[in-house]
Amino acid sequence: MRFKIYRFNPEIDKKPYVQEYVLDKVEPGMMLLDALKIIKEQDPTLGFRRSCGEGVCGSDGMNINGVNGLACVTALSDLSSPVEINPLPGLPVIRDLIIDMDQFYKQYRAVKPYLTRKEPLPELELKQSPKERDKLDGLYECVLCACCSTSCPSFWWNPDKFLGPAALLQAGRFLQDSRDQSTSERLEALEGPFKLFRCHTIMNCVQVCPKDLNPTKAIGEIKKMMLTKTI
Amino acid sequence: MNKKNITYRRFDTLIIGAGGGGLRAALQLSEAEASVAVVSKVFPTRSHTVAAQGGVNAALANVSEDNWHWHMFDTVKGSDYLGDQDAIEYMCRAASKVVYELEHFGVPFSRLDNGSIYQRPFGGQSKNFGGAQATRTCAAADRTGHAILHSLYQQNIRAKTHFFDEYFAVDLIKDEEGNIQGALIFDIKSGDIVVIEAKTTLIATGGAGQLYRTTTNALINTGDGMAMSLRAGVPLQDMEFFQFHPTGIAGRGMLITEGARGEGGYLVNGLGERFMERYAPNAKDLASRDVVSRSIATEIREGRGCGPDKDYILLKLDHLDESVIQKRLPGIRQTCKTFLGLDPAEKAIPIFPTAHYTMGGIPTNRYGQVVTPVKDTPEEAVQGLYSAGECACVSVHGANRLGGNSLLDILVFGRSAANHIITQLQENRFHRQLYQPSVDQALERLFRWDKKGDGESVEGLRKELKKVMDENCGVFRTQEVLDEGIAKVSALAERMKDAVIDDHSDIFNTARVEALELENIMDVALATVYSAAARTESRGAHSRIDYPDRDDINWMKHTLYFSENRSIDFKPVRTKPLSVDSFPPKPRIY
Ligand SMILES: Cc1cc2nc3c(=O)[nH]c(=O)nc-3n(C[C@H](O)[C@H](O)[C@H](O)COP(=O)(O)OP(=O)(O)OC[C@H]3O[C@@H](n4cnc5c(N)ncnc54)[C@H](O)[C@@H]3O)c2cc1C
Ligand code: SF4
Ligand code: SF4
Ligand code: FES
């Protein structure tokens, strides 16, 4: 199997180039991360992030044959050769497949992604019915891999003004939590033409999310909440 | 790397590690308005706490009657009586409070119909000091670690904790009197070197699962903090006790949580037998992990494995309601589909005992203070140094950890270490004069990788090390095999001195990071084989074919391994709890 990988080390290279690697032995069940690890044994200068190897840490987001995804849960058998691998698009490249995610994290922090309580806390747990808890399914599982936001054209054009699908999914996660007590502040903070309303329901984010989450739906729910609030 | 341009930064406290342990401590400190720097080699939510599945133990009694004292008994018994009973009492008493706090931080626990936190049965849990199965593990589906880690990070954002994301800690800084003064770190993104001066330093760097080839641990779990402590002259405790989880996916290592058996799953061998009934007539598939792993290994060794090569066992969940699997075990369902192309609701999962958890680690007391023997005192606090989480050894897990007790450990002792640090900070208002020779020593270790020319490859050594650890320090051990292990790991450590890397660039040089990690895991491997060869009994996870019995007369003691001269020492187990009666050693039957 052949791999065409984006290479760029700003210390050495004047501009990015594509390097080809060949893997002779592809075993059944092998994931793209397994292949990258073997390639890195041959060429230790190849840079990419990775940690858990099972799709829970969100480290190894990359653009694989034109689609964003996590290398560790992408089966080689699902890919056509040569596999073209690029860094996630839209954010600055630090080196090879490693992007600078500062802007992505900034937008995440901007939605105040933490539970807020105004009343004193009880000695035991805050009660939440299974039905109320079900509303968090599909929202809390995000691994912050940035596959979605870096596939979103609105985020590409305005990464500093539009929050992007990942951050908005988090905003939704706290708006939907029956325990949170800042609903109106959260909604107010999302007003204006950019932060939320730059989403044009293009749905790229939904197609790429490796955790099968649906930011577009979460964004739709927030828009609905805003409408009911103004009525 | 740029040797001249070193930045010096000052904080009250330095925390190395942003997993559950580090983040819980950081939150406590930030809320007490201490200036705290958290250093992590990966972005905090990528720490391996994120992978924890099944849940965290606390006797909330939401499902069935329970109390902390029963939890304490189970933990002592689970530890095969090697756990320190003062620390265990402390942990089990604190458990409910710590879990309620987590809930208040926003952790999306699954819920029972009455709106309280969902709990499931886990291995080694009992009512009434060894009676019927208890239901003690608080869970957010099978993504409890993710839920906890993200919530803790989020609360730290609120508390404005200072993060150094993607910085690698190289070594501790220690002055002539033995005070720890912080650490030398570098920014992985730029190669810039920073010395963090701190009045107190907490090591929370997690486990060392990368010792072995097939492991449930992430690639970053290379025992860095343990090795840093060794190099600072601190011993490692009880390193012979390494937990093999009964149900890793065969050949691949991804974990299938014990919660799968808690929800009603069970194991079958090649003959279709529920063999755990033979080994643990009462608890069956929910016996303690060391017991289940040994039973699986025995079934396979005696030719009753599954598959064409009879080299794995099957975990059956396909008799459960599909809705149970979807609601309670969605994460492992996704993992099985991705890595095996198999839906556990329809087909049994091939599993094998897999390297999972480091019971041993940096010796601490229940305040998180690192302790080491000085002359005749077995436990003297190392000034300025704390440790919590999987890298530490309090010891609440002794010779075998119960499922659901590690998340509890990292939270309880992350919190208590922070509280102790807060009192220390009140007494120590100023930073001590930085001891430059110690900084230079750390720099030397770092710059050693700038060496050019031919030499051993890091990748090759890493592969060989894992192979040796698999073959010479696995589930079953003998003196001969362990002695050979010592010889082999020592030879690899010797060859390590000639290792070189080709990449000497500064910007995100992952080759350099991996080289430093290999050095660390090599030191931890030495500690592990030396400690294992020293203990001539079988206890918990340390299973000696040549010494099959537990020997309470000679071996109710903790092992200490020192890097200097690779020497071994011992210290007594703390069998006296804080307020209740001691649980004396008894035969362990499940
Ligand atoms: C797959 C899996 C499932 C598990 N499930 C459960 C469960 O259900 N219940 C339970 O109780 N336990 C479970 N455990 C065990 C438990 O999750 C871990 O023991 C625990 O999360 C460890 O937390 P920690 O904070 O000590 O370390 P980690 O979460 O591993 O964090 C270590 C931190 O240290 C940092 N670090 C390390 N070295 C350096 C360095 N040199 N420089 C800078 N930073 C560094 C890392 O970046 C990271 O932030 C599970 C473990 C695994 C592997
Ligand atoms: S649906 Fe919205 S957020 Fe998602 S890709 Fe499209 S514009 Fe971006
Ligand atoms: S929503 Fe999905 S794609 Fe986006 S960051 Fe989260 S896990 Fe990644
Ligand atoms: S390595 Fe963790 S998500 Fe891929």
Short mmCIF file of N, CA and C in Angstrom, two decimals, chain B residues 267-363:
data_model
loop_
_atom_site.label_atom_id
_atom_site.label_comp_id
_atom_site.label_asym_id
_atom_site.label_seq_id
_atom_site.Cartn_x
_atom_site.Cartn_y
_atom_site.Cartn_z
N LEU B 267 -17.51 -15.36 30.95
CA LEU B 267 -16.44 -15.93 30.14
C LEU B 267 -16.71 -17.40 29.83
N VAL B 268 -16.35 -17.84 28.64
CA VAL B 268 -16.43 -19.27 28.31
C VAL B 268 -15.13 -19.70 27.64
N ASN B 269 -14.74 -20.97 27.87
CA ASN B 269 -13.54 -21.51 27.24
C ASN B 269 -13.89 -22.24 25.95
N GLY B 270 -12.89 -22.90 25.36
CA GLY B 270 -13.08 -23.57 24.08
C GLY B 270 -14.11 -24.70 24.14
N LEU B 271 -14.37 -25.23 25.32
CA LEU B 271 -15.36 -26.30 25.46
C LEU B 271 -16.74 -25.73 25.75
N GLY B 272 -16.81 -24.40 25.76
CA GLY B 272 -18.10 -23.77 26.04
C GLY B 272 -18.44 -23.72 27.52
N GLU B 273 -17.45 -24.02 28.37
CA GLU B 273 -17.72 -24.04 29.82
C GLU B 273 -17.60 -22.64 30.42
N ARG B 274 -18.44 -22.36 31.41
CA ARG B 274 -18.26 -21.15 32.24
C ARG B 274 -17.24 -21.50 33.30
N PHE B 275 -15.96 -21.46 32.91
CA PHE B 275 -14.92 -22.01 33.78
C PHE B 275 -14.71 -21.24 35.07
N MET B 276 -15.12 -19.98 35.16
CA MET B 276 -14.90 -19.23 36.40
C MET B 276 -15.65 -19.85 37.57
N GLU B 277 -16.69 -20.63 37.27
CA GLU B 277 -17.41 -21.31 38.35
C GLU B 277 -16.49 -22.26 39.11
N ARG B 278 -15.50 -22.79 38.40
CA ARG B 278 -14.56 -23.70 39.05
C ARG B 278 -13.57 -22.96 39.94
N TYR B 279 -13.11 -21.81 39.47
CA TYR B 279 -12.05 -21.09 40.19
C TYR B 279 -12.61 -20.20 41.32
N ALA B 280 -13.81 -19.67 41.13
CA ALA B 280 -14.38 -18.76 42.13
C ALA B 280 -15.87 -19.06 42.24
N PRO B 281 -16.22 -20.08 43.03
CA PRO B 281 -17.60 -20.59 43.05
C PRO B 281 -18.64 -19.53 43.43
N ASN B 282 -18.26 -18.55 44.24
CA ASN B 282 -19.25 -17.54 44.65
C ASN B 282 -19.28 -16.35 43.69
N ALA B 283 -18.14 -15.69 43.57
CA ALA B 283 -18.10 -14.46 42.77
C ALA B 283 -18.06 -14.77 41.27
N LYS B 284 -17.64 -15.96 40.90
CA LYS B 284 -17.52 -16.38 39.49
C LYS B 284 -16.77 -15.35 38.65
N ASP B 285 -17.44 -14.83 37.62
CA ASP B 285 -16.76 -13.91 36.69
C ASP B 285 -16.42 -12.57 37.34
N LEU B 286 -16.99 -12.29 38.50
CA LEU B 286 -16.67 -11.03 39.17
C LEU B 286 -15.71 -11.23 40.35
N ALA B 287 -14.88 -12.27 40.28
CA ALA B 287 -13.80 -12.40 41.26
C ALA B 287 -12.80 -11.28 40.98
N SER B 288 -11.82 -11.17 41.86
CA SER B 288 -10.80 -10.14 41.72
C SER B 288 -10.01 -10.34 40.42
N ARG B 289 -9.41 -9.27 39.90
CA ARG B 289 -8.78 -9.34 38.58
C ARG B 289 -7.63 -10.34 38.50
N ASP B 290 -6.80 -10.37 39.55
CA ASP B 290 -5.66 -11.29 39.50
C ASP B 290 -6.17 -12.73 39.37
N VAL B 291 -7.26 -13.03 40.09
CA VAL B 291 -7.82 -14.37 40.07
C VAL B 291 -8.36 -14.71 38.68
N VAL B 292 -9.11 -13.79 38.09
CA VAL B 292 -9.71 -14.07 36.77
C VAL B 292 -8.62 -14.17 35.70
N SER B 293 -7.62 -13.28 35.76
CA SER B 293 -6.56 -13.33 34.75
C SER B 293 -5.78 -14.64 34.82
N ARG B 294 -5.47 -15.08 36.05
CA ARG B 294 -4.75 -16.34 36.19
C ARG B 294 -5.59 -17.51 35.72
N SER B 295 -6.89 -17.46 35.99
CA SER B 295 -7.77 -18.54 35.55
C SER B 295 -7.79 -18.63 34.03
N ILE B 296 -7.88 -17.48 33.38
CA ILE B 296 -7.88 -17.47 31.91
C ILE B 296 -6.56 -18.04 31.39
N ALA B 297 -5.45 -17.55 31.96
CA ALA B 297 -4.14 -18.02 31.50
C ALA B 297 -4.01 -19.53 31.71
N THR B 298 -4.56 -20.02 32.82
CA THR B 298 -4.48 -21.46 33.10
C THR B 298 -5.32 -22.26 32.08
N GLU B 299 -6.52 -21.80 31.82
CA GLU B 299 -7.37 -22.48 30.83
C GLU B 299 -6.63 -22.60 29.49
N ILE B 300 -6.00 -21.50 29.08
CA ILE B 300 -5.31 -21.51 27.79
C ILE B 300 -4.08 -22.42 27.84
N ARG B 301 -3.33 -22.33 28.93
CA ARG B 301 -2.13 -23.18 29.05
C ARG B 301 -2.47 -24.65 29.05
N GLU B 302 -3.65 -24.97 29.58
CA GLU B 302 -4.04 -26.38 29.65
C GLU B 302 -4.84 -26.81 28.43
N GLY B 303 -4.82 -25.99 27.39
CA GLY B 303 -5.38 -26.40 26.11
C GLY B 303 -6.87 -26.19 25.96
N ARG B 304 -7.48 -25.40 26.83
CA ARG B 304 -8.93 -25.18 26.71
C ARG B 304 -9.26 -23.78 26.20
N GLY B 305 -8.35 -23.21 25.40
CA GLY B 305 -8.62 -21.91 24.81
C GLY B 305 -9.59 -22.03 23.64
N CYS B 306 -9.97 -20.88 23.07
CA CYS B 306 -10.89 -20.86 21.93
C CYS B 306 -10.11 -20.58 20.65
N GLY B 307 -10.79 -20.82 19.52
CA GLY B 307 -10.21 -20.49 18.22
C GLY B 307 -9.30 -21.58 17.70
N PRO B 308 -8.85 -21.45 16.45
CA PRO B 308 -8.03 -22.49 15.83
C PRO B 308 -6.74 -22.76 16.60
N ASP B 309 -6.14 -21.72 17.19
CA ASP B 309 -4.91 -21.93 17.95
C ASP B 309 -5.15 -22.02 19.45
N LYS B 310 -6.41 -22.10 19.82
CA LYS B 310 -6.79 -22.19 21.25
C LYS B 310 -6.04 -21.17 22.09
N ASP B 311 -5.95 -19.96 21.60
CA ASP B 311 -5.13 -18.97 22.30
C ASP B 311 -5.90 -17.77 22.82
N TYR B 312 -7.19 -17.89 22.95
CA TYR B 312 -7.95 -16.83 23.62
C TYR B 312 -9.20 -17.42 24.29
N ILE B 313 -9.91 -16.55 25.01
CA ILE B 313 -11.14 -16.94 25.71
C ILE B 313 -12.24 -16.03 25.19
N LEU B 314 -13.48 -16.47 25.32
CA LEU B 314 -14.57 -15.62 24.81
C LEU B 314 -15.35 -14.96 25.95
N LEU B 315 -15.65 -13.69 25.74
CA LEU B 315 -16.50 -12.96 26.67
C LEU B 315 -17.88 -12.83 26.01
N LYS B 316 -18.86 -13.42 26.65
CA LYS B 316 -20.21 -13.44 26.06
C LYS B 316 -21.08 -12.32 26.61
N LEU B 317 -21.62 -11.54 25.69
CA LEU B 317 -22.61 -10.51 26.06
C LEU B 317 -23.87 -10.67 25.22
N ASP B 318 -23.81 -11.61 24.25
CA ASP B 318 -24.89 -11.68 23.26
C ASP B 318 -26.21 -12.19 23.84
N HIS B 319 -26.17 -12.66 25.09
CA HIS B 319 -27.43 -13.08 25.72
C HIS B 319 -28.14 -11.90 26.39
N LEU B 320 -27.43 -10.75 26.46
CA LEU B 320 -28.03 -9.59 27.11
C LEU B 320 -28.96 -8.87 26.15
N ASP B 321 -29.86 -8.10 26.73
CA ASP B 321 -30.76 -7.30 25.92
C ASP B 321 -29.95 -6.27 25.13
N GLU B 322 -30.27 -6.12 23.87
CA GLU B 322 -29.54 -5.16 23.04
C GLU B 322 -29.58 -3.76 23.67
N SER B 323 -30.70 -3.45 24.32
CA SER B 323 -30.84 -2.10 24.91
C SER B 323 -29.87 -1.90 26.07
N VAL B 324 -29.57 -2.97 26.82
CA VAL B 324 -28.59 -2.87 27.92
C VAL B 324 -27.24 -2.51 27.33
N ILE B 325 -26.87 -3.21 26.25
CA ILE B 325 -25.58 -2.95 25.63
C ILE B 325 -25.52 -1.53 25.09
N GLN B 326 -26.57 -1.09 24.45
CA GLN B 326 -26.54 0.25 23.87
C GLN B 326 -26.53 1.34 24.95
N LYS B 327 -27.25 1.10 26.02
CA LYS B 327 -27.38 2.14 27.04
C LYS B 327 -26.18 2.14 28.00
N ARG B 328 -25.72 0.95 28.38
CA ARG B 328 -24.70 0.88 29.42
C ARG B 328 -23.29 0.65 28.89
N LEU B 329 -23.17 0.09 27.68
CA LEU B 329 -21.85 -0.24 27.15
C LEU B 329 -21.64 0.25 25.71
N PRO B 330 -22.09 1.48 25.41
CA PRO B 330 -22.00 1.93 24.02
C PRO B 330 -20.56 2.06 23.52
N GLY B 331 -19.65 2.42 24.41
CA GLY B 331 -18.26 2.65 24.01
C GLY B 331 -17.58 1.37 23.58
N ILE B 332 -17.76 0.29 24.36
CA ILE B 332 -17.09 -0.95 23.98
C ILE B 332 -17.78 -1.57 22.76
N ARG B 333 -19.06 -1.28 22.58
CA ARG B 333 -19.72 -1.75 21.37
C ARG B 333 -19.05 -1.12 20.15
N GLN B 334 -18.82 0.21 20.25
CA GLN B 334 -18.16 0.92 19.15
C GLN B 334 -16.75 0.35 18.94
N THR B 335 -16.02 0.14 20.02
CA THR B 335 -14.65 -0.38 19.91
C THR B 335 -14.64 -1.76 19.24
N CYS B 336 -15.56 -2.64 19.62
CA CYS B 336 -15.61 -3.98 19.01
C CYS B 336 -15.94 -3.89 17.52
N LYS B 337 -16.85 -3.00 17.19
CA LYS B 337 -17.20 -2.86 15.77
C LYS B 337 -16.01 -2.35 14.97
N THR B 338 -15.30 -1.36 15.55
CA THR B 338 -14.17 -0.76 14.82
C THR B 338 -13.02 -1.75 14.67
N PHE B 339 -12.63 -2.40 15.78
CA PHE B 339 -11.40 -3.18 15.75
C PHE B 339 -11.60 -4.65 15.44
N LEU B 340 -12.81 -5.17 15.61
CA LEU B 340 -13.04 -6.59 15.34
C LEU B 340 -14.11 -6.81 14.28
N GLY B 341 -14.78 -5.73 13.88
CA GLY B 341 -15.88 -5.88 12.95
C GLY B 341 -16.97 -6.77 13.53
N LEU B 342 -17.19 -6.64 14.82
CA LEU B 342 -18.08 -7.57 15.52
C LEU B 342 -18.98 -6.78 16.45
N ASP B 343 -20.27 -7.14 16.47
CA ASP B 343 -21.20 -6.49 17.39
C ASP B 343 -21.40 -7.40 18.59
N PRO B 344 -20.96 -6.94 19.79
CA PRO B 344 -21.06 -7.81 20.97
C PRO B 344 -22.50 -8.19 21.31
N ALA B 345 -23.47 -7.48 20.76
CA ALA B 345 -24.86 -7.87 20.99
C ALA B 345 -25.19 -9.14 20.22
N GLU B 346 -24.33 -9.48 19.24
CA GLU B 346 -24.59 -10.67 18.42
C GLU B 346 -23.56 -11.77 18.58
N LYS B 347 -22.33 -11.39 18.91
CA LYS B 347 -21.25 -12.38 18.94
C LYS B 347 -20.33 -12.17 20.13
N ALA B 348 -19.76 -13.27 20.63
CA ALA B 348 -18.85 -13.18 21.78
C ALA B 348 -17.53 -12.51 21.38
N ILE B 349 -16.87 -11.89 22.36
CA ILE B 349 -15.65 -11.13 22.09
C ILE B 349 -14.42 -11.95 22.49
N PRO B 350 -13.44 -12.13 21.57
CA PRO B 350 -12.19 -12.82 21.95
C PRO B 350 -11.34 -11.95 22.86
N ILE B 351 -10.98 -12.48 24.02
CA ILE B 351 -10.21 -11.67 24.99
C ILE B 351 -9.00 -12.44 25.51
N PHE B 352 -8.08 -11.70 26.13
CA PHE B 352 -6.85 -12.27 26.67
C PHE B 352 -6.35 -11.33 27.78
N PRO B 353 -5.77 -11.86 28.87
CA PRO B 353 -5.25 -10.98 29.91
C PRO B 353 -4.20 -10.00 29.36
N THR B 354 -4.39 -8.72 29.65
CA THR B 354 -3.61 -7.67 28.98
C THR B 354 -3.04 -6.69 30.02
N ALA B 355 -1.80 -6.30 29.81
CA ALA B 355 -1.13 -5.37 30.73
C ALA B 355 -1.98 -4.12 30.91
N HIS B 356 -2.18 -3.71 32.17
CA HIS B 356 -3.21 -2.71 32.40
C HIS B 356 -2.84 -1.64 33.42
N TYR B 357 -2.31 -2.04 34.58
CA TYR B 357 -2.23 -1.07 35.67
C TYR B 357 -0.98 -1.28 36.53
N THR B 358 -0.31 -0.17 36.88
CA THR B 358 0.90 -0.22 37.69
C THR B 358 0.53 -0.02 39.16
N MET B 359 0.47 -1.12 39.91
CA MET B 359 0.12 -0.98 41.34
C MET B 359 1.22 -0.25 42.09
N GLY B 360 2.47 -0.54 41.74
CA GLY B 360 3.59 0.09 42.42
C GLY B 360 3.76 1.53 41.99
N GLY B 361 4.78 2.17 42.57
CA GLY B 361 5.05 3.54 42.18
C GLY B 361 5.83 4.31 43.23
N ILE B 362 5.68 5.63 43.17
CA ILE B 362 6.43 6.52 44.06
C ILE B 362 5.80 6.44 45.45
N PRO B 363 6.57 6.04 46.47
CA PRO B 363 5.97 5.86 47.79
C PRO B 363 5.47 7.16 48.40
#
